[in-house]
Short mmCIF file of C-alpha atoms in Angstrom, two decimals:
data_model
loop_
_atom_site.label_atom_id
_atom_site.label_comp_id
_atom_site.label_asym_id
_atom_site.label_seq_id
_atom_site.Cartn_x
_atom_site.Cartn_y
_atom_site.Cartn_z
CA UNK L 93 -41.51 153.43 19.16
CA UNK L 94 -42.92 157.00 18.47
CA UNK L 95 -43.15 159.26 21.56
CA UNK L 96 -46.45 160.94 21.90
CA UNK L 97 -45.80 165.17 21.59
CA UNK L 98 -47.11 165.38 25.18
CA UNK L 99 -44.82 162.79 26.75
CA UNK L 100 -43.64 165.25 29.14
CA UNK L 101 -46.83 166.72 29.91
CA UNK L 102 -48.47 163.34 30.68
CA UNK L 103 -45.00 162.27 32.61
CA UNK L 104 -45.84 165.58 35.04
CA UNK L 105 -49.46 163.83 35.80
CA UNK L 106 -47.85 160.77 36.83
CA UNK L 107 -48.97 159.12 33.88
CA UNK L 108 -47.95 155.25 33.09
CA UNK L 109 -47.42 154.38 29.11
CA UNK L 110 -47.48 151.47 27.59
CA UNK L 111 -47.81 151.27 23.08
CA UNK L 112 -50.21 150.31 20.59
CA UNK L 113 -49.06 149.40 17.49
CA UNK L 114 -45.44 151.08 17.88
CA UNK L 115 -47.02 153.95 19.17
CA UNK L 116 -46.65 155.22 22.67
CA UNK L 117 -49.69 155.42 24.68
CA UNK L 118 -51.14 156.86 27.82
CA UNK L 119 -52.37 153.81 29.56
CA UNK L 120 -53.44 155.68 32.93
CA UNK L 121 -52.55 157.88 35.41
CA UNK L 122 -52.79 155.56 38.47
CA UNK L 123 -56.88 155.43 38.45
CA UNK L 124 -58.45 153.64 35.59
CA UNK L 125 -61.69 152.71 37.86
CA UNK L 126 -62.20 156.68 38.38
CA UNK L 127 -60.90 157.49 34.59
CA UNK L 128 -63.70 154.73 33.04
CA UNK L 129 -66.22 156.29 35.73
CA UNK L 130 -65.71 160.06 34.19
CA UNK L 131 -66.21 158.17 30.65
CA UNK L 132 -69.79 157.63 32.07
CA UNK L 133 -70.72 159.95 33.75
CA UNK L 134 -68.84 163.36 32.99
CA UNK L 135 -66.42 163.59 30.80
CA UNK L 136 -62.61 162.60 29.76
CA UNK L 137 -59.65 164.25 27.86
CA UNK L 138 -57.35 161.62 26.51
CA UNK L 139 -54.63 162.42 24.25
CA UNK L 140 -55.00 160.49 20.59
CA UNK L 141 -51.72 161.82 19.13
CA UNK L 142 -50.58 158.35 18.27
CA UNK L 143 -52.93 158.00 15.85
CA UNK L 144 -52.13 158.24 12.14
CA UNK L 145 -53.20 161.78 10.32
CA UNK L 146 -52.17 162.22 6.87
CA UNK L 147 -53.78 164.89 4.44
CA UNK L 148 -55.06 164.53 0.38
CA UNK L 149 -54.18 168.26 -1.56
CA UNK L 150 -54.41 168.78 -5.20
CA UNK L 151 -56.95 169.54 -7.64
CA UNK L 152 -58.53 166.02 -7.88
CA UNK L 153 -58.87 164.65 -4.54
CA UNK L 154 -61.66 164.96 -4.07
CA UNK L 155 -62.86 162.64 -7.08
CA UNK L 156 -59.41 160.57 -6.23
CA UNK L 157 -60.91 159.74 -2.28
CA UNK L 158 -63.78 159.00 -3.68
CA UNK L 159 -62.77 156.45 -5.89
CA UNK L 160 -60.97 154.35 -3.59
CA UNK L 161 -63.06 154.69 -0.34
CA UNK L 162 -66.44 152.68 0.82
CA UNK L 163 -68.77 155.47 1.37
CA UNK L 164 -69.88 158.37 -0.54
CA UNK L 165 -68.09 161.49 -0.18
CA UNK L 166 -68.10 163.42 -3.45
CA UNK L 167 -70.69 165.60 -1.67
CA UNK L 168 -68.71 166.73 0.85
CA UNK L 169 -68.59 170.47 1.65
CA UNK L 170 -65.94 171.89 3.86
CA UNK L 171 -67.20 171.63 7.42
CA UNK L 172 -68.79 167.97 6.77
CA UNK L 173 -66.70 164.49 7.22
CA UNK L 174 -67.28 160.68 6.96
CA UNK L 175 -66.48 157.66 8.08
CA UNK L 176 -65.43 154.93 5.47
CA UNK L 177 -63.67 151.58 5.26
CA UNK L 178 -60.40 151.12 2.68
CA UNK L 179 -60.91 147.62 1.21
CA UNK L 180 -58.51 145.80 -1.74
CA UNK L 181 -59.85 144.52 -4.94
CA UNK L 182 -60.83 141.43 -3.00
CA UNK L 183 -63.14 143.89 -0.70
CA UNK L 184 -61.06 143.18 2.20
CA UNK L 185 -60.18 145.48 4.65
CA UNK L 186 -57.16 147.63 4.55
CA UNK L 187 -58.22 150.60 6.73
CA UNK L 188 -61.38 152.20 8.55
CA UNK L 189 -61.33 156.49 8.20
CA UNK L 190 -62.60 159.04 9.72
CA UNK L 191 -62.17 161.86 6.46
CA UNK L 192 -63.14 165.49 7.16
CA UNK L 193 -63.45 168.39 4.42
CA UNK L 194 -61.15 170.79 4.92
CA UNK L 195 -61.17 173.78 2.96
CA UNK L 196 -58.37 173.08 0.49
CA UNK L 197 -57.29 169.59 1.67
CA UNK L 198 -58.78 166.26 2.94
CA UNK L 199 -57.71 164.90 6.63
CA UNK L 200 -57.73 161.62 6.81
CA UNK L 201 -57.98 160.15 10.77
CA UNK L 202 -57.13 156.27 11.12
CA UNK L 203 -55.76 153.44 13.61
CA UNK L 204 -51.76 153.93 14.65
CA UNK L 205 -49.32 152.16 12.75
CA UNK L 206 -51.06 152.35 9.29
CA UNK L 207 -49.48 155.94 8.17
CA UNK L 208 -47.20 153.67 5.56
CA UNK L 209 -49.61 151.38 4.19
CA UNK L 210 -52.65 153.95 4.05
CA UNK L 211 -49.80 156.45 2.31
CA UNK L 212 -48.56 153.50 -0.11
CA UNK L 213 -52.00 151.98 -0.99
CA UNK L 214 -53.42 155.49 -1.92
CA UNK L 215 -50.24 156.58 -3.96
CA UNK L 216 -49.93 153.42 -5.80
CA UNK L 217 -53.61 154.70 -7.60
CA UNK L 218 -52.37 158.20 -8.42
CA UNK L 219 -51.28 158.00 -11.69
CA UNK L 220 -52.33 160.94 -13.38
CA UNK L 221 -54.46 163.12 -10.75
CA UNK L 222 -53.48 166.22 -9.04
CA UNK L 223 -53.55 164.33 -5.42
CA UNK L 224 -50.33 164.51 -2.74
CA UNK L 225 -50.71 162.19 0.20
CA UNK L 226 -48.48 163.96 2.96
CA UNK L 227 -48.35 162.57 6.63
CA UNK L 228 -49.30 165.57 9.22
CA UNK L 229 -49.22 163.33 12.13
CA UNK L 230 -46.01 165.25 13.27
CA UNK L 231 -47.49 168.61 12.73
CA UNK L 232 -50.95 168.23 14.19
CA UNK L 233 -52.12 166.41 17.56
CA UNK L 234 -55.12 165.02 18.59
CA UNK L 235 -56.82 165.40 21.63
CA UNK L 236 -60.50 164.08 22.49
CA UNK L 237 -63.05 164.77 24.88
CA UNK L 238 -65.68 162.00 25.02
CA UNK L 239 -68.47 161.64 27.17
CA UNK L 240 -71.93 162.86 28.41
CA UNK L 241 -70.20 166.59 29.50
CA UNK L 242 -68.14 166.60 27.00
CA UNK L 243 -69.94 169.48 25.46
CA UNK L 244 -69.73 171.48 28.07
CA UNK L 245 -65.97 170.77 28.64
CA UNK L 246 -65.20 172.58 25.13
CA UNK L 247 -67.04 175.43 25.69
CA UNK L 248 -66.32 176.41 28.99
CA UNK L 249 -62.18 176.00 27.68
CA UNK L 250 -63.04 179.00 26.19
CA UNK L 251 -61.31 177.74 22.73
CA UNK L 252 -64.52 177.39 21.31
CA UNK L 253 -68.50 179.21 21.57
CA UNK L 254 -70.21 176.28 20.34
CA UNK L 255 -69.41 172.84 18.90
CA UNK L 256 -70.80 171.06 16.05
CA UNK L 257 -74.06 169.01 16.15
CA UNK L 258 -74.00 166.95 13.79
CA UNK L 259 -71.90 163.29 13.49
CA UNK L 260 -68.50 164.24 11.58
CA UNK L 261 -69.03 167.88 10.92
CA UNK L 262 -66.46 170.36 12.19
CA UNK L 263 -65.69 173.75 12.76
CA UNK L 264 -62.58 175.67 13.24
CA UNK L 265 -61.12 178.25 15.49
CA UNK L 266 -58.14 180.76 14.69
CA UNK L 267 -57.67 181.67 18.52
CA UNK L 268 -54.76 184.01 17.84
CA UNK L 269 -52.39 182.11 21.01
CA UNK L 270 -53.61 178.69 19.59
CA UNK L 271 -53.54 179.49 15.67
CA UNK L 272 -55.80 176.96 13.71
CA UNK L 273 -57.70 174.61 16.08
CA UNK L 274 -60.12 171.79 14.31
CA UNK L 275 -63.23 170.92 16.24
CA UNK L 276 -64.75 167.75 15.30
CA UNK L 277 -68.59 165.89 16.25
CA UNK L 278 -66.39 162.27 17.00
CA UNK L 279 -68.38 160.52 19.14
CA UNK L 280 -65.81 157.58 19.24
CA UNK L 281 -67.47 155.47 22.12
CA UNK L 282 -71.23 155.89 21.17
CA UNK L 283 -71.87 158.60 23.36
CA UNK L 284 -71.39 162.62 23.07
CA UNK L 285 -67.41 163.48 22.20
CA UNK L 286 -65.56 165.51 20.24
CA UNK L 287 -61.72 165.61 18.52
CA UNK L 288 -59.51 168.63 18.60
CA UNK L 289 -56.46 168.69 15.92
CA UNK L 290 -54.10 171.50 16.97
CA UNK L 291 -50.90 172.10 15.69
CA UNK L 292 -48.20 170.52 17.60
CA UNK L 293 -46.45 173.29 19.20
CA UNK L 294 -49.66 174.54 21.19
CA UNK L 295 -50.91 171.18 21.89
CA UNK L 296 -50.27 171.61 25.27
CA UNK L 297 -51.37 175.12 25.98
CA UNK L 298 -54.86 173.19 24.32
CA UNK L 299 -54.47 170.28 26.75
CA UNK L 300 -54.29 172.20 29.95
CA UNK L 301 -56.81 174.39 28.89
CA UNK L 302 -59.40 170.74 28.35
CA UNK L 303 -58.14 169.35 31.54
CA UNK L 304 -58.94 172.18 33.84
CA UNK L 305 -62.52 172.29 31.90
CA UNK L 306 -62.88 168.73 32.46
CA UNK L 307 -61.98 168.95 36.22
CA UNK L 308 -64.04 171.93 36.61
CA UNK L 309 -67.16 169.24 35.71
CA UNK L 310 -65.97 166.24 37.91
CA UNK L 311 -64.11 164.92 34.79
CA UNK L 312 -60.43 163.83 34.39
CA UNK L 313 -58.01 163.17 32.24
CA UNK L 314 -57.70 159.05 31.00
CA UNK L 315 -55.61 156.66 29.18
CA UNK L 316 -56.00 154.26 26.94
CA UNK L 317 -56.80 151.36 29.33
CA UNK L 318 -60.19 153.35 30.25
CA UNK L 319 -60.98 154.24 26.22
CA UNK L 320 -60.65 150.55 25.45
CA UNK L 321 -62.66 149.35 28.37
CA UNK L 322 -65.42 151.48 27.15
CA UNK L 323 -65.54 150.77 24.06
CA UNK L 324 -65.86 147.38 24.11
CA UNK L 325 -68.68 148.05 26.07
CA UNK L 326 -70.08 150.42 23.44
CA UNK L 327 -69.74 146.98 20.78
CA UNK L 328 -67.22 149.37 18.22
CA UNK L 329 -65.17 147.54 16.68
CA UNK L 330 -61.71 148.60 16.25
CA UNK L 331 -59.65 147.88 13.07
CA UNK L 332 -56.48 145.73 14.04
CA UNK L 333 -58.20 143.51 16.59
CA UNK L 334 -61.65 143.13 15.93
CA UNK L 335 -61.53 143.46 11.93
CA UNK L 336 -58.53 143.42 9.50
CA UNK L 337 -57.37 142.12 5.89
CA UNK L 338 -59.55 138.95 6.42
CA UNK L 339 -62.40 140.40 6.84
CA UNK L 340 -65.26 142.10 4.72
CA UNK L 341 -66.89 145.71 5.90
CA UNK L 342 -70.47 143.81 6.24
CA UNK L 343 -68.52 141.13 9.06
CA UNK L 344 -67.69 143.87 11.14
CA UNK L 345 -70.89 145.76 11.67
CA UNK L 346 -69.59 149.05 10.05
CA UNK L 347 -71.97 148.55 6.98
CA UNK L 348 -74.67 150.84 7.92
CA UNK L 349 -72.36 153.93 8.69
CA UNK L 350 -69.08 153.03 6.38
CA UNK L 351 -70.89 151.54 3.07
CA UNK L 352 -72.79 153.39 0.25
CA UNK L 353 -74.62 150.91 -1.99
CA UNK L 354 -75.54 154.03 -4.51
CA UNK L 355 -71.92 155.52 -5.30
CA UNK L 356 -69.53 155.30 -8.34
CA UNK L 357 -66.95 153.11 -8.46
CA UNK L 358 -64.10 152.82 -6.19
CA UNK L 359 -61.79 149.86 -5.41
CA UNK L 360 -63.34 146.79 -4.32
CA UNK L 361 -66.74 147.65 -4.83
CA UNK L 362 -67.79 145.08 -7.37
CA UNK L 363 -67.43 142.15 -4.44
CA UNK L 364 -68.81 144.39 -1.63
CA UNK L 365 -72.22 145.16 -3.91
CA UNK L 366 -71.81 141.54 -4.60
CA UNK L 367 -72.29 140.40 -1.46
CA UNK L 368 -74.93 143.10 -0.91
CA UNK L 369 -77.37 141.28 -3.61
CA UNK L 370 -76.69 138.09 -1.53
CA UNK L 371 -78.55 139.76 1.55
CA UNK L 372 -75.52 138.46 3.77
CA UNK L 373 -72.61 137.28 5.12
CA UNK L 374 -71.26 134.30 6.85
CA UNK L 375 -70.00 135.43 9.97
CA UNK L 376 -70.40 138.59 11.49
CA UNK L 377 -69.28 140.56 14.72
CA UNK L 378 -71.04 139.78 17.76
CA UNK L 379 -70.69 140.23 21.35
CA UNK L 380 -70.35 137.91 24.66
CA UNK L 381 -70.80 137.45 28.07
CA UNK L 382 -67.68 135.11 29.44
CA UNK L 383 -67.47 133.00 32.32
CA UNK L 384 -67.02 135.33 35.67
CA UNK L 385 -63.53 134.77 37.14
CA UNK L 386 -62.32 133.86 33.87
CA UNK L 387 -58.69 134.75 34.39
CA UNK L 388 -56.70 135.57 32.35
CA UNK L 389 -59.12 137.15 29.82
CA UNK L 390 -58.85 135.23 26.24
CA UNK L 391 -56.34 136.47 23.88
CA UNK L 392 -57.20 137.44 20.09
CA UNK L 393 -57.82 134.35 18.10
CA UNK L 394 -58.69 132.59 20.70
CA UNK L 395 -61.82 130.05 19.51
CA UNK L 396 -65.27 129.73 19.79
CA UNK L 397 -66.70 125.95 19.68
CA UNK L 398 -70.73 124.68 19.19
CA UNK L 399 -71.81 121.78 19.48
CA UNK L 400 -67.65 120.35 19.21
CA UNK L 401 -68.24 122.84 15.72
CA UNK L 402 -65.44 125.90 15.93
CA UNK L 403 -67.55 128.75 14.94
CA UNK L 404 -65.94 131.92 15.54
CA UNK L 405 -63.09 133.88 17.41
CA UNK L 406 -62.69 135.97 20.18
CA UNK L 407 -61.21 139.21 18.94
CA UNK L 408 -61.53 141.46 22.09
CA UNK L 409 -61.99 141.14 25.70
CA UNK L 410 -62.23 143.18 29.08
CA UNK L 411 -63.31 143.19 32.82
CA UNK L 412 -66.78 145.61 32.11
CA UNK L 413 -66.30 147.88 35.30
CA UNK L 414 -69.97 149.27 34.53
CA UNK L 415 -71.12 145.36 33.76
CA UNK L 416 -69.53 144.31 36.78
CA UNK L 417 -69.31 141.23 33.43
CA UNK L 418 -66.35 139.77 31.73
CA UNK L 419 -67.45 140.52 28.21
CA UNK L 420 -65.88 140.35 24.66
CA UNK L 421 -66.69 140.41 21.54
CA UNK L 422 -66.15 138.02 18.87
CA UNK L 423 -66.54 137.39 14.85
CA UNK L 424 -69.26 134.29 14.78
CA UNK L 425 -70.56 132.39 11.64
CA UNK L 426 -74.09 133.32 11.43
CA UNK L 427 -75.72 129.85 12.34
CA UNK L 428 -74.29 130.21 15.49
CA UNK L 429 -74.14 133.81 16.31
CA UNK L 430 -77.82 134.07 17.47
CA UNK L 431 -78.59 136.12 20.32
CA UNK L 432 -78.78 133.52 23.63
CA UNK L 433 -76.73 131.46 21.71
CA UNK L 434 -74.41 128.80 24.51
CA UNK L 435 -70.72 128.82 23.02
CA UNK L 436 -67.60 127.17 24.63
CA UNK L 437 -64.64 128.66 24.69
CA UNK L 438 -61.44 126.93 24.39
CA UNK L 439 -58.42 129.33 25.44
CA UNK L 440 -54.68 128.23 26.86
CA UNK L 441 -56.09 128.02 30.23
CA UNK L 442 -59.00 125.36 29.16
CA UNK L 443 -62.74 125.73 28.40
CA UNK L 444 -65.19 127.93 30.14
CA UNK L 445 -68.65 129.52 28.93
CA UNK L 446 -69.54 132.27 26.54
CA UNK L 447 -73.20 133.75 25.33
CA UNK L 448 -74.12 135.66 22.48
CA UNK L 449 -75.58 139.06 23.43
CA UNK L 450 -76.81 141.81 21.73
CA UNK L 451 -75.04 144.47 20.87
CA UNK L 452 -73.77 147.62 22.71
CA UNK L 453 -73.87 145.28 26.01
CA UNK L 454 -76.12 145.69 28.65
CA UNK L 455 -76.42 144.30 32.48
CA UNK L 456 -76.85 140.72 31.78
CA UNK L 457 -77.82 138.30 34.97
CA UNK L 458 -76.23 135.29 34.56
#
């Protein structure tokens, strides 16, 4: 397992850890009700350290990213980011990224536990560029302050005089106690947030700093139990449970913000632009309101019947605190992913209700 670079610091706030992918994680520190509440309503810090970082130098990587990434980015100017899918020939899923333009590198931000394959798949297409793919995961954290404060949290830490408006751009701060701090627009849960990469050994001068901020505005500082909660709420699918190698970018509802129809090539484009002209695909990612008192929430895989028909998966689940609704959401062939649509769900503990709903979720009366 890798230890987050704040394990002490979170270990002093009573924190309780549990891992994500080999990574250790911050689950919560004794209070996820009041940790999903400042989600809502004020704002969060939670550390995303665990997370994989690795950067792109060299002359060509710029044209190199490009060519093996989703979305367009051969226009990016330093200060500006993306968010992209990596797909295989096939046009399957390999990775989603959040890239930002740094001034002489690119930073690439992505789910934990995918540092080796993300570093492997892009080095086995270097063949004659100028491009080094080096992991800075151990030399820069990443903390994030999401919700409807959250603004307000970064300024008054007094690291920064302003943050940056617009989705994915950044700006950075060369505080001479903190040395190079990263501010990024990352608003990971569909509402106002923002990413700070700091170098590791000031991380937690930069956490305290957050946390009193976020305290000073009835905020707190949350784990990962909270994040997840939320964002499941939000509809955001997360690579590793609700999309991975089987599926295609369009399944997953990432399309619109991960996909550029009018770029050069780049790997697995000729099968995603084919299934463009098509208009569609067969399933896609859809949310649900489950069965109240439906214990224990389905599991991953767990499948979706109509009409004695299996139609989909479930590939996340939750209690929704702000629902008051178990929900989940859930990768549904099109014919039966309509919105009001009755499914049955058939888990290890027997069959129970589930309804299509649009997506992010709203209060739903039964």
């Amino acid at each position: 397992m890798h230890s987050l670079l704040l394990h002490n610091f979170h270990s002093s706030l009573a924190a309780r850890f549990g891992t994500v992918a080999g990574a250790e994680v911050v689950l919560d520190y004794g209070d996820q009700a009041a940790e999903h509440a400042a989600l809502q309503e004020r704002a969060m810090l939670i550390d995303l350290s665990f997370r994989g970082r690795v950067c792109l130098t060299g002359a060509d990587r710029v044209r190199f990213l490009h060519g093996q990434v989703t979305n367009d980015i051969k226009g990016l100017q330093p200060g500006q980011g993306s968010y992209a899918a990596l797909v295989n020939t096939k046009g399957r899923m390999e990775s989603d990224l959040n890239i930002f333009c740094l001034t002489d590198e690119l930073l690439l931000d992505f789910e934990p536990g995918l540092t080796e394959d993300v570093t492997q798949r892009l080095g086995k297409y270097v063949v004659a560029d100028d491009v080094q793919v080096v992991d800075v995961g151990a030399l820069y954290g990443l903390l994030s302050v999401q919700g409807p404060q959250a603004e307000k949290v970064i300024i008054s830490s007094g690291v920064f005089q302003q943050c940056p408006n617009e989705k994915y751009s950044f700006t950075k701060s060369s505080d001479p106690n903190l040395g190079e701090v990263y501010l990024m627009n990352v608003p990971r849960l569909g509402r106002t947030g923002f990413d700070l990469f700091a170098p590791a050994e000031v991380l937690e001068t930069l956490a305290r700093k957050l946390l009193a901020a976020a305290q000073a505005v009835g905020g707190r500082g949350g784990g990962w139990e909270a994040f997840e909660a939320t964002r499941i709420e939000a509809g955001i699918p997360r690579f590793g449970v609700d999309m991975d190698d089987t599926n295609f970018p369009q399944e997953c509802g990432i399309e619109q913000s991960a996909v550029s129809y009018n770029k050069g090539c780049y790997i697995g484009q000729e099968v995603l632009n084919r299934i463009h002209t098509m208009g569609h695909v067969n399933r896609e990612l859809r949310g649900l309101i489950l069965a109240r008192g439906l214990k224990p929430l389905p599991a991953k895989g767990e499948k979706l019947f109509r009409a004695d028909k299996e139609v989909g998966c479930i590939t996340s689940a939750v209690v929704s605190q702000s629902l008051n609704q178990n929900i989940g959401l859930a990768i549904i062939r099109r014919d039966a992913g309509e919105i009001g649509t009755e499914l049955e769900l058939r888990g290890t503990e027997g069959t129970s209700s589930a309804r299509v709903v649009a997506l992010p979720f709203k209060a739903v009366s039964d």
